[in-house]
PDB file of C-alpha atoms and ligand atoms in Angstrom:
ATOM      1  CA  UNK K 271      46.517 -30.528 104.094  1.00 57.00           C
ATOM      2  CA  UNK K 272      43.037 -31.328 102.235  1.00 61.00           C
ATOM      3  CA  UNK K 273      40.985 -28.153 102.004  1.00 67.00           C
ATOM      4  CA  UNK K 274      36.402 -29.825 101.757  1.00 63.00           C
ATOM      5  CA  UNK K 275      35.062 -27.449  99.970  1.00 64.00           C
ATOM      6  CA  UNK K 276      30.694 -28.723  98.299  1.00 62.00           C
ATOM      7  CA  UNK K 277      30.531 -31.367  96.266  1.00 60.00           C
ATOM      8  CA  UNK K 278      29.563 -31.918  92.779  1.00 60.00           C
ATOM      9  CA  UNK K 279      27.168 -34.228  91.907  1.00 57.00           C
ATOM     10  CA  UNK K 280      30.080 -35.973  89.806  1.00 57.00           C
ATOM     11  CA  UNK K 281      32.138 -36.373  93.201  1.00 64.00           C
ATOM     12  CA  UNK K 282      29.909 -37.399  95.645  1.00 66.00           C
ATOM     13  CA  UNK K 283      31.002 -41.206  93.999  1.00 71.00           C
ATOM     14  CA  UNK K 284      34.742 -40.349  94.847  1.00 72.00           C
ATOM     15  CA  UNK K 285      33.737 -39.264  98.454  1.00 72.00           C
ATOM     16  CA  UNK K 286      31.277 -42.781  98.994  1.00 86.00           C
ATOM     17  CA  UNK K 287      34.857 -44.486  98.225  1.00 95.00           C
ATOM     18  CA  UNK K 288      37.130 -42.731 100.605  1.00 96.00           C
ATOM     19  CA  UNK K 289      34.796 -43.307 103.012  1.00 97.00           C
ATOM     20  CA  UNK K 290      34.084 -47.455 102.302  1.00 97.00           C
ATOM     21  CA  UNK K 291      38.086 -47.461 102.008  1.00 97.00           C
ATOM     22  CA  UNK K 292      38.409 -45.153 105.921  1.00 98.00           C
ATOM     23  CA  UNK K 293      35.543 -48.005 107.154  1.00 98.00           C
ATOM     24  CA  UNK K 294      37.706 -50.939 105.579  1.00 98.00           C
ATOM     25  CA  UNK K 295      40.934 -49.952 106.697  1.00 98.00           C
ATOM     26  CA  UNK K 296      39.284 -49.051 110.743  1.00 98.00           C
ATOM     27  CA  UNK K 297      38.162 -52.720 110.851  1.00 98.00           C
ATOM     28  CA  UNK K 298      41.993 -53.634 109.813  1.00 98.00           C
ATOM     29  CA  UNK K 299      43.616 -51.447 112.394  1.00 98.00           C
ATOM     30  CA  UNK K 300      41.493 -52.629 114.825  1.00 98.00           C
ATOM     31  CA  UNK K 301      41.737 -56.496 114.305  1.00 98.00           C
ATOM     32  CA  UNK K 302      45.461 -56.019 114.255  1.00 98.00           C
ATOM     33  CA  UNK K 303      45.160 -54.203 117.719  1.00 98.00           C
ATOM     34  CA  UNK K 304      43.765 -57.287 119.519  1.00 98.00           C
ATOM     35  CA  UNK K 305      45.824 -59.455 117.822  1.00 98.00           C
ATOM     36  CA  UNK K 306      48.613 -57.290 119.540  1.00 98.00           C
ATOM     37  CA  UNK K 307      46.884 -57.702 122.473  1.00 98.00           C
ATOM     38  CA  UNK K 308      47.555 -61.180 122.440  1.00 98.00           C
ATOM     39  CA  UNK K 309      50.673 -61.779 120.827  1.00 98.00           C
ATOM     40  CA  UNK K 310      52.551 -58.815 122.927  1.00 98.00           C
ATOM     41  CA  UNK K 311      52.405 -60.962 126.636  1.00 98.00           C
ATOM     42  CA  UNK K 312      54.939 -63.738 125.084  1.00 98.00           C
ATOM     43  CA  UNK K 313      56.758 -60.831 123.523  1.00 98.00           C
ATOM     44  CA  UNK K 314      56.947 -59.696 128.234  1.00 98.00           C
ATOM     45  CA  UNK K 315      57.379 -62.780 128.280  1.00 98.00           C
ATOM     46  CA  UNK K 316      60.953 -63.759 126.341  1.00 98.00           C
ATOM     47  CA  UNK K 317      62.900 -59.878 126.847  1.00 97.00           C
ATOM     48  CA  UNK K 318      65.363 -59.899 129.463  1.00 96.00           C
ATOM     49  CA  UNK K 319      65.974 -56.236 129.752  1.00 96.00           C
ATOM     50  CA  UNK K 320      63.782 -54.857 132.050  1.00 96.00           C
ATOM     51  CA  UNK K 321      63.741 -51.580 130.369  1.00 96.00           C
ATOM     52  CA  UNK K 322      62.760 -53.795 127.831  1.00 97.00           C
ATOM     53  CA  UNK K 323      60.362 -55.304 130.274  1.00 98.00           C
ATOM     54  CA  UNK K 324      59.208 -51.912 130.691  1.00 98.00           C
ATOM     55  CA  UNK K 325      58.126 -50.843 128.097  1.00 98.00           C
ATOM     56  CA  UNK K 326      56.321 -53.165 126.364  1.00 98.00           C
ATOM     57  CA  UNK K 327      54.658 -53.825 129.985  1.00 98.00           C
ATOM     58  CA  UNK K 328      53.097 -50.256 129.085  1.00 98.00           C
ATOM     59  CA  UNK K 329      52.405 -50.467 125.795  1.00 98.00           C
ATOM     60  CA  UNK K 330      50.224 -53.305 126.170  1.00 98.00           C
ATOM     61  CA  UNK K 331      48.255 -50.800 128.260  1.00 98.00           C
ATOM     62  CA  UNK K 332      48.082 -48.327 125.577  1.00 98.00           C
ATOM     63  CA  UNK K 333      47.352 -50.902 123.159  1.00 98.00           C
ATOM     64  CA  UNK K 334      43.994 -52.334 125.357  1.00 98.00           C
ATOM     65  CA  UNK K 335      43.081 -48.147 125.411  1.00 98.00           C
ATOM     66  CA  UNK K 336      43.603 -48.220 121.049  1.00 98.00           C
ATOM     67  CA  UNK K 337      40.923 -50.580 121.462  1.00 98.00           C
ATOM     68  CA  UNK K 338      38.989 -48.614 123.203  1.00 98.00           C
ATOM     69  CA  UNK K 339      39.711 -45.395 121.067  1.00 98.00           C
ATOM     70  CA  UNK K 340      39.028 -47.289 117.697  1.00 98.00           C
ATOM     71  CA  UNK K 341      35.901 -47.949 119.431  1.00 98.00           C
ATOM     72  CA  UNK K 342      34.779 -44.258 120.307  1.00 98.00           C
ATOM     73  CA  UNK K 343      36.003 -43.870 116.226  1.00 98.00           C
ATOM     74  CA  UNK K 344      33.287 -46.276 114.777  1.00 98.00           C
ATOM     75  CA  UNK K 345      30.854 -44.613 116.164  1.00 98.00           C
ATOM     76  CA  UNK K 346      31.672 -41.472 115.966  1.00 98.00           C
ATOM     77  CA  UNK K 347      31.546 -41.954 112.259  1.00 98.00           C
ATOM     78  CA  UNK K 348      28.311 -43.670 112.854  1.00 98.00           C
ATOM     79  CA  UNK K 349      29.858 -47.453 112.422  1.00 98.00           C
ATOM     80  CA  UNK K 350      29.768 -50.520 114.801  1.00 98.00           C
ATOM     81  CA  UNK K 351      32.708 -51.751 115.693  1.00 98.00           C
ATOM     82  CA  UNK K 352      33.809 -54.735 113.607  1.00 98.00           C
ATOM     83  CA  UNK K 353      37.539 -56.197 112.910  1.00 98.00           C
ATOM     84  CA  UNK K 354      38.634 -57.716 109.818  1.00 98.00           C
ATOM     85  CA  UNK K 355      42.073 -60.123 109.720  1.00 98.00           C
ATOM     86  CA  UNK K 356      44.887 -57.573 109.075  1.00 98.00           C
ATOM     87  CA  UNK K 357      47.591 -60.084 106.943  1.00 98.00           C
ATOM     88  CA  UNK K 358      50.203 -57.514 107.166  1.00 98.00           C
ATOM     89  CA  UNK K 359      49.684 -57.407 111.063  1.00 98.00           C
ATOM     90  CA  UNK K 360      49.782 -61.964 111.256  1.00 98.00           C
ATOM     91  CA  UNK K 361      52.561 -61.733 108.992  1.00 98.00           C
ATOM     92  CA  UNK K 362      54.966 -59.711 111.417  1.00 98.00           C
ATOM     93  CA  UNK K 363      53.514 -61.100 114.386  1.00 98.00           C
ATOM     94  CA  UNK K 364      54.201 -64.900 112.656  1.00 98.00           C
ATOM     95  CA  UNK K 365      58.266 -63.180 111.949  1.00 98.00           C
ATOM     96  CA  UNK K 366      57.988 -61.856 115.873  1.00 98.00           C
ATOM     97  CA  UNK K 367      57.923 -65.373 117.331  1.00 98.00           C
ATOM     98  CA  UNK K 368      59.994 -67.095 114.932  1.00 98.00           C
ATOM     99  CA  UNK K 369      62.350 -64.407 115.859  1.00 97.00           C
ATOM    100  CA  UNK K 370      62.296 -65.647 119.615  1.00 98.00           C
ATOM    101  CA  UNK K 371      62.138 -69.394 118.844  1.00 97.00           C
ATOM    102  CA  UNK K 372      65.408 -68.659 116.701  1.00 97.00           C
ATOM    103  CA  UNK K 373      67.529 -66.770 119.004  1.00 96.00           C
ATOM    104  CA  UNK K 374      68.856 -67.654 122.513  1.00 95.00           C
ATOM    105  CA  UNK K 375      67.494 -65.297 125.659  1.00 95.00           C
ATOM    106  CA  UNK K 376      69.248 -62.230 126.623  1.00 95.00           C
ATOM    107  CA  UNK K 377      70.319 -59.364 124.634  1.00 94.00           C
ATOM    108  CA  UNK K 378      70.317 -60.713 120.873  1.00 94.00           C
ATOM    109  CA  UNK K 379      66.573 -62.295 121.685  1.00 96.00           C
ATOM    110  CA  UNK K 380      65.642 -58.915 123.446  1.00 97.00           C
ATOM    111  CA  UNK K 381      67.210 -56.788 120.151  1.00 96.00           C
ATOM    112  CA  UNK K 382      65.180 -59.244 118.080  1.00 96.00           C
ATOM    113  CA  UNK K 383      61.913 -57.852 120.118  1.00 97.00           C
ATOM    114  CA  UNK K 384      62.780 -55.051 119.949  1.00 97.00           C
ATOM    115  CA  UNK K 385      63.215 -54.999 116.113  1.00 97.00           C
ATOM    116  CA  UNK K 386      59.595 -56.714 115.594  1.00 98.00           C
ATOM    117  CA  UNK K 387      57.750 -53.953 117.915  1.00 98.00           C
ATOM    118  CA  UNK K 388      59.341 -51.362 115.790  1.00 98.00           C
ATOM    119  CA  UNK K 389      57.839 -53.438 112.648  1.00 98.00           C
ATOM    120  CA  UNK K 390      54.909 -52.727 114.223  1.00 98.00           C
ATOM    121  CA  UNK K 391      54.948 -49.795 115.398  1.00 98.00           C
ATOM    122  CA  UNK K 392      55.854 -48.397 111.648  1.00 98.00           C
ATOM    123  CA  UNK K 393      52.585 -50.316 110.761  1.00 98.00           C
ATOM    124  CA  UNK K 394      50.731 -48.763 113.136  1.00 98.00           C
ATOM    125  CA  UNK K 395      52.060 -45.239 112.419  1.00 98.00           C
ATOM    126  CA  UNK K 396      51.665 -45.674 108.955  1.00 98.00           C
ATOM    127  CA  UNK K 397      48.014 -46.790 109.018  1.00 98.00           C
ATOM    128  CA  UNK K 398      46.926 -44.075 111.794  1.00 98.00           C
ATOM    129  CA  UNK K 399      48.683 -41.073 109.957  1.00 98.00           C
ATOM    130  CA  UNK K 400      46.522 -42.525 107.230  1.00 98.00           C
ATOM    131  CA  UNK K 401      42.977 -43.267 108.636  1.00 98.00           C
ATOM    132  CA  UNK K 402      43.825 -39.411 110.813  1.00 98.00           C
ATOM    133  CA  UNK K 403      44.034 -37.660 107.461  1.00 98.00           C
ATOM    134  CA  UNK K 404      41.205 -39.506 105.655  1.00 98.00           C
ATOM    135  CA  UNK K 405      39.142 -38.537 108.677  1.00 98.00           C
ATOM    136  CA  UNK K 406      39.819 -34.586 108.139  1.00 98.00           C
ATOM    137  CA  UNK K 407      39.173 -35.604 104.662  1.00 97.00           C
ATOM    138  CA  UNK K 408      36.370 -36.791 105.089  1.00 97.00           C
ATOM    139  CA  UNK K 409      35.210 -33.722 107.413  1.00 97.00           C
ATOM    140  CA  UNK K 410      34.851 -36.404 110.964  1.00 98.00           C
ATOM    141  CA  UNK K 411      36.723 -33.913 113.239  1.00 98.00           C
ATOM    142  CA  UNK K 412      36.073 -36.024 117.083  1.00 98.00           C
ATOM    143  CA  UNK K 413      37.563 -39.192 114.750  1.00 98.00           C
ATOM    144  CA  UNK K 414      40.714 -37.337 113.292  1.00 98.00           C
ATOM    145  CA  UNK K 415      41.651 -36.418 117.203  1.00 98.00           C
ATOM    146  CA  UNK K 416      41.073 -39.889 118.427  1.00 98.00           C
ATOM    147  CA  UNK K 417      43.391 -41.064 115.505  1.00 98.00           C
ATOM    148  CA  UNK K 418      45.904 -38.648 115.950  1.00 98.00           C
ATOM    149  CA  UNK K 419      45.905 -39.236 120.030  1.00 98.00           C
ATOM    150  CA  UNK K 420      46.835 -43.384 119.313  1.00 98.00           C
ATOM    151  CA  UNK K 421      49.112 -42.246 116.451  1.00 98.00           C
ATOM    152  CA  UNK K 422      51.439 -39.723 119.388  1.00 98.00           C
ATOM    153  CA  UNK K 423      51.550 -42.675 121.351  1.00 98.00           C
ATOM    154  CA  UNK K 424      53.051 -44.997 118.831  1.00 98.00           C
ATOM    155  CA  UNK K 425      55.319 -42.757 118.347  1.00 98.00           C
ATOM    156  CA  UNK K 426      56.387 -41.923 121.046  1.00 98.00           C
ATOM    157  CA  UNK K 427      56.637 -45.904 121.480  1.00 98.00           C
ATOM    158  CA  UNK K 428      58.460 -46.484 118.424  1.00 98.00           C
ATOM    159  CA  UNK K 429      61.289 -43.608 119.991  1.00 98.00           C
ATOM    160  CA  UNK K 430      61.489 -45.667 123.235  1.00 97.00           C
ATOM    161  CA  UNK K 431      62.360 -49.082 121.513  1.00 98.00           C
ATOM    162  CA  UNK K 432      64.856 -47.101 119.699  1.00 97.00           C
ATOM    163  CA  UNK K 433      66.404 -45.642 122.675  1.00 97.00           C
ATOM    164  CA  UNK K 434      66.740 -48.825 123.915  1.00 96.00           C
ATOM    165  CA  UNK K 435      68.395 -50.464 120.931  1.00 95.00           C
ATOM    166  CA  UNK K 436      70.321 -47.777 121.983  1.00 93.00           C
ATOM    167  CA  UNK K 437      71.527 -48.354 124.995  1.00 91.00           C
ATOM    168  CA  UNK K 438      72.343 -52.380 124.157  1.00 84.00           C
ATOM    169  CA  UNK K 439      74.192 -50.986 121.072  1.00 71.00           C
ATOM    170  CA  UNK K 440      77.005 -48.650 123.837  1.00 72.00           C
ATOM    171  CA  UNK K 441      76.331 -51.517 126.394  1.00 76.00           C
ATOM    172  CA  UNK K 442      78.498 -53.511 123.667  1.00 67.00           C
ATOM    173  CA  UNK K 443      80.640 -51.064 123.266  1.00 59.00           C
ATOM    174  CA  UNK K 444      81.451 -50.926 126.452  1.00 63.00           C
ATOM    175  CA  UNK K 445      81.737 -54.759 126.889  1.00 65.00           C
ATOM    176  CA  UNK K 446      83.565 -54.803 124.146  1.00 55.00           C
ATOM    177  CA  UNK K 447      81.198 -57.800 122.901  1.00 50.00           C
TER     178      UNK K 447
HETATM  179 ZN1   ZN I 752      48.001 -49.784 119.040  1.00 54.76          ZN
HETATM  180 FE1   FE I 753      46.492 -53.821 107.587  1.00 54.76          FE
HETATM  181 FE1   FE I 754      51.561 -49.868 119.004  1.00 54.76          FE
END
């Protein structure tokens, strides 16, 4: 964990730089979460397994809460909520759409949807983990706590997706497919 100490004048520029990076990355994930609220319903529509549909449906609701929580993060650091296109999430969503188009409906498409969804979760886990640490470094305690909450929920979604993916592998073994 980084420790905050009194800064010398020569170091203030560094803190300013980190703060700018923090706010910029907040805008990136704010855009990403909004894009995901539009993308997840398509994944739900294309999924077959009840467990997967259920997990994605719940995560859609959680994702909407992430947007609200990010708005609280912006205001806690005295910034206006604003989105900035996240090229990474835009790319992952485009890949998810391609996977859904090119696979046959059923277990294989479900496996592809899980793959795409887990790529998204891992991106979010990396982003929220870093943002949480930046917030802590900047002494933004409220933002730190809010970002930690979202980080935990993204990790939870990732674990659930892994459990579903593993149940497919088991089923495959049982049916000999
Ligand atoms: Zn999220
Ligand atoms: Fe991004
Ligand atoms: Fe997520």
